[in-house]
Coordinates of C-alpha atoms in Angstrom, one line a residue:
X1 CA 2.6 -18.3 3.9
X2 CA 5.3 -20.4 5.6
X3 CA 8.7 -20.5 7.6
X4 CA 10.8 -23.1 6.6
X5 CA 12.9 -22.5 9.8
X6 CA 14.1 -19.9 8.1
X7 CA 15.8 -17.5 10.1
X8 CA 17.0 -16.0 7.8
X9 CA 13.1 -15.0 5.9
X10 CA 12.6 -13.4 9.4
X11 CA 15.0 -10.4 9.0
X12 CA 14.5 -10.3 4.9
X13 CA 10.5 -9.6 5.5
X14 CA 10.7 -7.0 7.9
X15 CA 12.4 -5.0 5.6
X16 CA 10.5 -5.7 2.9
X17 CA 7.5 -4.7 4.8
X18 CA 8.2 -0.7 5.6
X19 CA 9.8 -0.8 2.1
X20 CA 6.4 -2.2 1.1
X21 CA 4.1 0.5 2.9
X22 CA 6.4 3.1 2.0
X23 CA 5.7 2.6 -1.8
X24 CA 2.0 2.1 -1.1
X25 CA 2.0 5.2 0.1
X26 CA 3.9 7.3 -2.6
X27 CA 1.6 5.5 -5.3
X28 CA -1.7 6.6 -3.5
X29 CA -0.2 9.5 -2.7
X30 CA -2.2 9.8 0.7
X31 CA -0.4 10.6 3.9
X32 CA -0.4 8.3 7.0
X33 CA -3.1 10.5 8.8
X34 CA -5.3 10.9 5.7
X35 CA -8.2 8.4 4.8
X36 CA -8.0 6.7 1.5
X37 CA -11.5 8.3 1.1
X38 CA -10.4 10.8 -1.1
X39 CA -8.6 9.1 -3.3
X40 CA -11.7 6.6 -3.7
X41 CA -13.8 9.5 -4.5
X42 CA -11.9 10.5 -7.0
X43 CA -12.0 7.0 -8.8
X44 CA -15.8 7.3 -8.4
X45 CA -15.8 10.5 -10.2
X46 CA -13.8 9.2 -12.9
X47 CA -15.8 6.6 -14.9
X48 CA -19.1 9.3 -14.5
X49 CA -17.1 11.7 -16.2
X50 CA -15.7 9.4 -19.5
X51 CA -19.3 8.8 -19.3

């Protein structure tokens, strides 16, 4: 969004980036091989079924 010369910001969002992904993952609980498919089939299913 911008890099006020700061060196600093560099380091900071690189690890805030795997750290980032790395959550991302645990909450969608899909692997790094598997596609997000199935987890947005599931969300389909849901609303027919309250339904």
């Amino acid at each position: 969004m911008g890099v006020p010369v700061g060196s600093e910001n560099a380091p900071q969002q690189s690890d805030f980036t795997p750290k980032k992904v790395a959550a991302v993952d645990l909450e969608t609980m899909t692997p790094t091989g598997k596609p997000p498919e199935e987890k947005a089939g599931e969300i389909k299913s849901t609303p027919p079924r309250g339904i």
